[in-house]
Amino acid sequence: MQEPSEEFDPNDTGEPVAGMEPNDGTNLEDVLGQAWDKTHEGGPEPGDEPGNAGPGKDGADASGGKPDEGGDPPQSMEAPANWSSEHREMFSKLDLEAQKFLMDRSQAMEAAHTQRSQEVAPFREVADKWSGYMQQAQTTPALAFDSLMGIEYRLRTGTPAQQMDVLREIISAYGIAPPQTDDGGNVIEPVRDERVDGLMNEIQQLRQQSHGDMQARQHAEMQRQQNTINDFMTAKNEDGTLAHPFFSDVEHEMTRLAQADHAAGKQPDIKDLYDRACWSNPAVRAKLLEAEDRAKAEAARRKRNAGSSVSGAGSPRTEQPRDLKAALSEAYDQMVAA
């Protein structure tokens, strides 16, 4: 087993990347400033102000460059087109030596940036590939890489006990069933039996079929209950009036009573639920009591009229009063119709 190197430190960030220099003015603002300061070191001498046609004390002309032997004007470099107008204007005011220094510095910075981008491109490509899964796992590329490299390092450099600890952590974290081993530590390969596989397939099919049958029964029962409710809601008397006109008023209470009956192990009955809900609703109960009083008064009136009526020459014939249920229904219908 490979022993860990004494010189290796997982937390060591290493040396600076090749091509990248310390931050001694590596942005454009600082480099321009350095070049500008270099051009104007010591300040202007009397007689060297811009606009003088003659040379300065060192033989330089007004443009800051030294004339060559042929008398040609000093050359000037053009700033890159991707620079801002402010930077290009500042660059144009520099002498040729400062412009060369600045251009060399800018090219070195761009080369270092390109090299750095090429170095991190493979890591960015891998991070983009797994970005969706890392977001689902609520982690970041840095955390994922650090975790995986930590496992790699412990497995390769740890003691046997530490390596087993890592394996146990992985088995626990991913819910992996540990393999069965014999007394010698050898893994026991499971023996596959085609008959067992066939039975497992049949059991799976039976489970799916049972689940489908259960769903079909539940759907049929729900449809039957809905039909019962619709029939009860739209049921009518012989004269065409609704038999249960207060259904919409007590539907919520009927639902509550049905749930209570079901919890108590009692099979709910929609007619019983309606009657109990009507009686427990104060407004509906008042209407029912008023209808009952009218029915009793109507029954008493008919009884008196039947006792005092005489028909023909024979013995007086009394009209048989209708039963209370019919009288209540008739009075109730009259109240609803009003």
PDB file of N, CA and C in Angstrom, residues 112-177:
ATOM      1  N   ALA A 112      -1.389  35.868 -20.146  1.00  0.00           N
ATOM      2  CA  ALA A 112      -1.599  35.181 -18.871  1.00  0.00           C
ATOM      3  C   ALA A 112      -3.065  34.840 -18.678  1.00  0.00           C
ATOM      4  N   HIS A 113      -3.951  35.782 -19.057  1.00  0.00           N
ATOM      5  CA  HIS A 113      -5.389  35.529 -18.923  1.00  0.00           C
ATOM      6  C   HIS A 113      -5.827  34.377 -19.829  1.00  0.00           C
ATOM      7  N   THR A 114      -5.310  34.351 -21.059  1.00  0.00           N
ATOM      8  CA  THR A 114      -5.657  33.267 -21.984  1.00  0.00           C
ATOM      9  C   THR A 114      -5.176  31.923 -21.458  1.00  0.00           C
ATOM     10  N   GLN A 115      -3.948  31.900 -20.921  1.00  0.00           N
ATOM     11  CA  GLN A 115      -3.413  30.652 -20.375  1.00  0.00           C
ATOM     12  C   GLN A 115      -4.253  30.173 -19.192  1.00  0.00           C
ATOM     13  N   ARG A 116      -4.630  31.116 -18.325  1.00  0.00           N
ATOM     14  CA  ARG A 116      -5.448  30.750 -17.166  1.00  0.00           C
ATOM     15  C   ARG A 116      -6.813  30.222 -17.604  1.00  0.00           C
ATOM     16  N   SER A 117      -7.416  30.854 -18.609  1.00  0.00           N
ATOM     17  CA  SER A 117      -8.715  30.396 -19.100  1.00  0.00           C
ATOM     18  C   SER A 117      -8.626  28.999 -19.679  1.00  0.00           C
ATOM     19  N   GLN A 118      -7.524  28.712 -20.397  1.00  0.00           N
ATOM     20  CA  GLN A 118      -7.344  27.379 -20.962  1.00  0.00           C
ATOM     21  C   GLN A 118      -7.138  26.334 -19.869  1.00  0.00           C
ATOM     22  N   GLU A 119      -6.495  26.718 -18.777  1.00  0.00           N
ATOM     23  CA  GLU A 119      -6.256  25.775 -17.684  1.00  0.00           C
ATOM     24  C   GLU A 119      -7.543  25.395 -16.959  1.00  0.00           C
ATOM     25  N   VAL A 120      -8.445  26.359 -16.762  1.00  0.00           N
ATOM     26  CA  VAL A 120      -9.674  26.085 -16.008  1.00  0.00           C
ATOM     27  C   VAL A 120     -10.808  25.602 -16.906  1.00  0.00           C
ATOM     28  N   ALA A 121     -10.617  25.616 -18.230  1.00  0.00           N
ATOM     29  CA  ALA A 121     -11.696  25.219 -19.140  1.00  0.00           C
ATOM     30  C   ALA A 121     -12.176  23.791 -18.885  1.00  0.00           C
ATOM     31  N   PRO A 122     -11.280  22.777 -18.698  1.00  0.00           N
ATOM     32  CA  PRO A 122     -11.775  21.415 -18.431  1.00  0.00           C
ATOM     33  C   PRO A 122     -12.603  21.327 -17.164  1.00  0.00           C
ATOM     34  N   PHE A 123     -12.206  22.049 -16.106  1.00  0.00           N
ATOM     35  CA  PHE A 123     -12.972  22.023 -14.858  1.00  0.00           C
ATOM     36  C   PHE A 123     -14.345  22.669 -15.048  1.00  0.00           C
ATOM     37  N   ARG A 124     -14.375  23.766 -15.807  1.00  0.00           N
ATOM     38  CA  ARG A 124     -15.671  24.420 -16.062  1.00  0.00           C
ATOM     39  C   ARG A 124     -16.593  23.517 -16.877  1.00  0.00           C
ATOM     40  N   GLU A 125     -16.013  22.775 -17.839  1.00  0.00           N
ATOM     41  CA  GLU A 125     -16.824  21.879 -18.662  1.00  0.00           C
ATOM     42  C   GLU A 125     -17.445  20.770 -17.815  1.00  0.00           C
ATOM     43  N   VAL A 126     -16.660  20.196 -16.898  1.00  0.00           N
ATOM     44  CA  VAL A 126     -17.184  19.145 -16.014  1.00  0.00           C
ATOM     45  C   VAL A 126     -18.237  19.716 -15.072  1.00  0.00           C
ATOM     46  N   ALA A 127     -17.982  20.905 -14.540  1.00  0.00           N
ATOM     47  CA  ALA A 127     -18.943  21.528 -13.632  1.00  0.00           C
ATOM     48  C   ALA A 127     -20.265  21.809 -14.336  1.00  0.00           C
ATOM     49  N   ASP A 128     -20.197  22.273 -15.592  1.00  0.00           N
ATOM     50  CA  ASP A 128     -21.428  22.526 -16.351  1.00  0.00           C
ATOM     51  C   ASP A 128     -22.177  21.224 -16.633  1.00  0.00           C
ATOM     52  N   LYS A 129     -21.426  20.150 -16.885  1.00  0.00           N
ATOM     53  CA  LYS A 129     -22.055  18.857 -17.186  1.00  0.00           C
ATOM     54  C   LYS A 129     -22.884  18.355 -16.012  1.00  0.00           C
ATOM     55  N   TRP A 130     -22.377  18.530 -14.786  1.00  0.00           N
ATOM     56  CA  TRP A 130     -23.055  18.003 -13.596  1.00  0.00           C
ATOM     57  C   TRP A 130     -23.776  19.080 -12.800  1.00  0.00           C
ATOM     58  N   SER A 131     -23.972  20.264 -13.381  1.00  0.00           N
ATOM     59  CA  SER A 131     -24.579  21.359 -12.634  1.00  0.00           C
ATOM     60  C   SER A 131     -25.995  21.030 -12.186  1.00  0.00           C
ATOM     61  N   GLY A 132     -26.767  20.356 -13.056  1.00  0.00           N
ATOM     62  CA  GLY A 132     -28.145  20.012 -12.676  1.00  0.00           C
ATOM     63  C   GLY A 132     -28.198  19.071 -11.494  1.00  0.00           C
ATOM     64  N   TYR A 133     -27.354  18.031 -11.502  1.00  0.00           N
ATOM     65  CA  TYR A 133     -27.361  17.074 -10.396  1.00  0.00           C
ATOM     66  C   TYR A 133     -26.823  17.714  -9.120  1.00  0.00           C
ATOM     67  N   MET A 134     -25.794  18.557  -9.243  1.00  0.00           N
ATOM     68  CA  MET A 134     -25.258  19.215  -8.053  1.00  0.00           C
ATOM     69  C   MET A 134     -26.285  20.153  -7.433  1.00  0.00           C
ATOM     70  N   GLN A 135     -27.083  20.804  -8.270  1.00  0.00           N
ATOM     71  CA  GLN A 135     -28.145  21.651  -7.736  1.00  0.00           C
ATOM     72  C   GLN A 135     -29.191  20.809  -7.010  1.00  0.00           C
ATOM     73  N   GLN A 136     -29.517  19.642  -7.580  1.00  0.00           N
ATOM     74  CA  GLN A 136     -30.463  18.747  -6.921  1.00  0.00           C
ATOM     75  C   GLN A 136     -29.900  18.225  -5.603  1.00  0.00           C
ATOM     76  N   ALA A 137     -28.605  17.950  -5.558  1.00  0.00           N
ATOM     77  CA  ALA A 137     -27.964  17.458  -4.346  1.00  0.00           C
ATOM     78  C   ALA A 137     -27.607  18.580  -3.380  1.00  0.00           C
ATOM     79  N   GLN A 138     -27.926  19.819  -3.757  1.00  0.00           N
ATOM     80  CA  GLN A 138     -27.680  20.995  -2.916  1.00  0.00           C
ATOM     81  C   GLN A 138     -26.199  21.099  -2.543  1.00  0.00           C
ATOM     82  N   THR A 139     -25.335  21.040  -3.542  1.00  0.00           N
ATOM     83  CA  THR A 139     -23.908  21.190  -3.330  1.00  0.00           C
ATOM     84  C   THR A 139     -23.338  22.074  -4.415  1.00  0.00           C
ATOM     85  N   THR A 140     -22.055  22.367  -4.333  1.00  0.00           N
ATOM     86  CA  THR A 140     -21.369  23.207  -5.298  1.00  0.00           C
ATOM     87  C   THR A 140     -20.202  22.424  -5.886  1.00  0.00           C
ATOM     88  N   PRO A 141     -19.661  22.853  -7.050  1.00  0.00           N
ATOM     89  CA  PRO A 141     -18.516  22.145  -7.604  1.00  0.00           C
ATOM     90  C   PRO A 141     -17.337  22.071  -6.642  1.00  0.00           C
ATOM     91  N   ALA A 142     -17.097  23.144  -5.899  1.00  0.00           N
ATOM     92  CA  ALA A 142     -15.972  23.135  -4.967  1.00  0.00           C
ATOM     93  C   ALA A 142     -16.180  22.113  -3.857  1.00  0.00           C
ATOM     94  N   LEU A 143     -17.393  22.073  -3.276  1.00  0.00           N
ATOM     95  CA  LEU A 143     -17.675  21.117  -2.203  1.00  0.00           C
ATOM     96  C   LEU A 143     -17.637  19.683  -2.712  1.00  0.00           C
ATOM     97  N   ALA A 144     -18.205  19.445  -3.909  1.00  0.00           N
ATOM     98  CA  ALA A 144     -18.216  18.096  -4.465  1.00  0.00           C
ATOM     99  C   ALA A 144     -16.798  17.606  -4.747  1.00  0.00           C
ATOM    100  N   PHE A 145     -15.961  18.466  -5.345  1.00  0.00           N
ATOM    101  CA  PHE A 145     -14.583  18.073  -5.651  1.00  0.00           C
ATOM    102  C   PHE A 145     -13.804  17.818  -4.367  1.00  0.00           C
ATOM    103  N   ASP A 146     -13.984  18.671  -3.379  1.00  0.00           N
ATOM    104  CA  ASP A 146     -13.270  18.495  -2.113  1.00  0.00           C
ATOM    105  C   ASP A 146     -13.687  17.199  -1.424  1.00  0.00           C
ATOM    106  N   SER A 147     -14.998  16.876  -1.464  1.00  0.00           N
ATOM    107  CA  SER A 147     -15.477  15.649  -0.830  1.00  0.00           C
ATOM    108  C   SER A 147     -14.918  14.408  -1.529  1.00  0.00           C
ATOM    109  N   LEU A 148     -14.972  14.400  -2.863  1.00  0.00           N
ATOM    110  CA  LEU A 148     -14.490  13.234  -3.605  1.00  0.00           C
ATOM    111  C   LEU A 148     -12.981  13.057  -3.447  1.00  0.00           C
ATOM    112  N   MET A 149     -12.234  14.146  -3.489  1.00  0.00           N
ATOM    113  CA  MET A 149     -10.794  14.034  -3.316  1.00  0.00           C
ATOM    114  C   MET A 149     -10.435  13.638  -1.893  1.00  0.00           C
ATOM    115  N   GLY A 150     -11.258  14.053  -0.919  1.00  0.00           N
ATOM    116  CA  GLY A 150     -11.007  13.613   0.450  1.00  0.00           C
ATOM    117  C   GLY A 150     -11.183  12.109   0.596  1.00  0.00           C
ATOM    118  N   ILE A 151     -12.224  11.556  -0.049  1.00  0.00           N
ATOM    119  CA  ILE A 151     -12.432  10.108  -0.018  1.00  0.00           C
ATOM    120  C   ILE A 151     -11.284   9.394  -0.728  1.00  0.00           C
ATOM    121  N   GLU A 152     -10.879   9.917  -1.897  1.00  0.00           N
ATOM    122  CA  GLU A 152      -9.774   9.329  -2.649  1.00  0.00           C
ATOM    123  C   GLU A 152      -8.495   9.301  -1.813  1.00  0.00           C
ATOM    124  N   TYR A 153      -8.205  10.406  -1.165  1.00  0.00           N
ATOM    125  CA  TYR A 153      -6.976  10.506  -0.371  1.00  0.00           C
ATOM    126  C   TYR A 153      -6.999   9.530   0.814  1.00  0.00           C
ATOM    127  N   ARG A 154      -8.134   9.432   1.490  1.00  0.00           N
ATOM    128  CA  ARG A 154      -8.221   8.532   2.651  1.00  0.00           C
ATOM    129  C   ARG A 154      -8.140   7.070   2.233  1.00  0.00           C
ATOM    130  N   LEU A 155      -8.736   6.726   1.081  1.00  0.00           N
ATOM    131  CA  LEU A 155      -8.684   5.340   0.620  1.00  0.00           C
ATOM    132  C   LEU A 155      -7.272   4.939   0.180  1.00  0.00           C
ATOM    133  N   ARG A 156      -6.524   5.868  -0.401  1.00  0.00           N
ATOM    134  CA  ARG A 156      -5.200   5.532  -0.919  1.00  0.00           C
ATOM    135  C   ARG A 156      -4.107   5.636   0.143  1.00  0.00           C
ATOM    136  N   THR A 157      -4.272   6.503   1.114  1.00  0.00           N
ATOM    137  CA  THR A 157      -3.182   6.749   2.053  1.00  0.00           C
ATOM    138  C   THR A 157      -3.517   6.339   3.472  1.00  0.00           C
ATOM    139  N   GLY A 158      -4.775   6.002   3.759  1.00  0.00           N
ATOM    140  CA  GLY A 158      -5.155   5.686   5.120  1.00  0.00           C
ATOM    141  C   GLY A 158      -4.733   4.288   5.536  1.00  0.00           C
ATOM    142  N   THR A 159      -4.834   4.038   6.840  1.00  0.00           N
ATOM    143  CA  THR A 159      -4.580   2.698   7.371  1.00  0.00           C
ATOM    144  C   THR A 159      -5.746   1.790   7.006  1.00  0.00           C
ATOM    145  N   PRO A 160      -5.581   0.462   7.131  1.00  0.00           N
ATOM    146  CA  PRO A 160      -6.715  -0.432   6.844  1.00  0.00           C
ATOM    147  C   PRO A 160      -7.965  -0.079   7.643  1.00  0.00           C
ATOM    148  N   ALA A 161      -7.794   0.296   8.896  1.00  0.00           N
ATOM    149  CA  ALA A 161      -8.958   0.669   9.706  1.00  0.00           C
ATOM    150  C   ALA A 161      -9.620   1.924   9.156  1.00  0.00           C
ATOM    151  N   GLN A 162      -8.807   2.910   8.741  1.00  0.00           N
ATOM    152  CA  GLN A 162      -9.365   4.139   8.179  1.00  0.00           C
ATOM    153  C   GLN A 162     -10.054   3.865   6.851  1.00  0.00           C
ATOM    154  N   GLN A 163      -9.468   2.977   6.049  1.00  0.00           N
ATOM    155  CA  GLN A 163     -10.094   2.621   4.777  1.00  0.00           C
ATOM    156  C   GLN A 163     -11.448   1.954   4.994  1.00  0.00           C
ATOM    157  N   MET A 164     -11.542   1.076   5.984  1.00  0.00           N
ATOM    158  CA  MET A 164     -12.816   0.421   6.288  1.00  0.00           C
ATOM    159  C   MET A 164     -13.837   1.437   6.795  1.00  0.00           C
ATOM    160  N   ASP A 165     -13.374   2.419   7.550  1.00  0.00           N
ATOM    161  CA  ASP A 165     -14.288   3.474   8.006  1.00  0.00           C
ATOM    162  C   ASP A 165     -14.873   4.229   6.815  1.00  0.00           C
ATOM    163  N   VAL A 166     -14.039   4.518   5.816  1.00  0.00           N
ATOM    164  CA  VAL A 166     -14.528   5.215   4.625  1.00  0.00           C
ATOM    165  C   VAL A 166     -15.565   4.368   3.898  1.00  0.00           C
ATOM    166  N   LEU A 167     -15.278   3.060   3.759  1.00  0.00           N
ATOM    167  CA  LEU A 167     -16.229   2.183   3.071  1.00  0.00           C
ATOM    168  C   LEU A 167     -17.548   2.099   3.832  1.00  0.00           C
ATOM    169  N   ARG A 168     -17.471   2.038   5.155  1.00  0.00           N
ATOM    170  CA  ARG A 168     -18.716   1.994   5.940  1.00  0.00           C
ATOM    171  C   ARG A 168     -19.508   3.292   5.779  1.00  0.00           C
ATOM    172  N   GLU A 169     -18.809   4.407   5.712  1.00  0.00           N
ATOM    173  CA  GLU A 169     -19.509   5.678   5.508  1.00  0.00           C
ATOM    174  C   GLU A 169     -20.211   5.701   4.156  1.00  0.00           C
ATOM    175  N   ILE A 170     -19.536   5.200   3.129  1.00  0.00           N
ATOM    176  CA  ILE A 170     -20.135   5.175   1.786  1.00  0.00           C
ATOM    177  C   ILE A 170     -21.346   4.257   1.768  1.00  0.00           C
ATOM    178  N   ILE A 171     -21.224   3.069   2.366  1.00  0.00           N
ATOM    179  CA  ILE A 171     -22.339   2.118   2.402  1.00  0.00           C
ATOM    180  C   ILE A 171     -23.533   2.711   3.124  1.00  0.00           C
ATOM    181  N   SER A 172     -23.272   3.403   4.234  1.00  0.00           N
ATOM    182  CA  SER A 172     -24.364   4.004   5.002  1.00  0.00           C
ATOM    183  C   SER A 172     -24.994   5.178   4.259  1.00  0.00           C
ATOM    184  N   ALA A 173     -24.150   6.021   3.633  1.00  0.00           N
ATOM    185  CA  ALA A 173     -24.674   7.225   2.970  1.00  0.00           C
ATOM    186  C   ALA A 173     -25.510   6.881   1.748  1.00  0.00           C
ATOM    187  N   TYR A 174     -25.147   5.831   1.017  1.00  0.00           N
ATOM    188  CA  TYR A 174     -25.841   5.482  -0.224  1.00  0.00           C
ATOM    189  C   TYR A 174     -26.818   4.328  -0.051  1.00  0.00           C
ATOM    190  N   GLY A 175     -26.965   3.814   1.185  1.00  0.00           N
ATOM    191  CA  GLY A 175     -27.929   2.739   1.423  1.00  0.00           C
ATOM    192  C   GLY A 175     -27.599   1.454   0.698  1.00  0.00           C
ATOM    193  N   ILE A 176     -26.314   1.110   0.638  1.00  0.00           N
ATOM    194  CA  ILE A 176     -25.883  -0.094  -0.063  1.00  0.00           C
ATOM    195  C   ILE A 176     -25.905  -1.271   0.904  1.00  0.00           C
ATOM    196  N   ALA A 177     -26.522  -2.371   0.468  1.00  0.00           N
ATOM    197  CA  ALA A 177     -26.532  -3.574   1.305  1.00  0.00           C
ATOM    198  C   ALA A 177     -25.143  -4.202   1.268  1.00  0.00           C
TER     199      ALA A 177
END
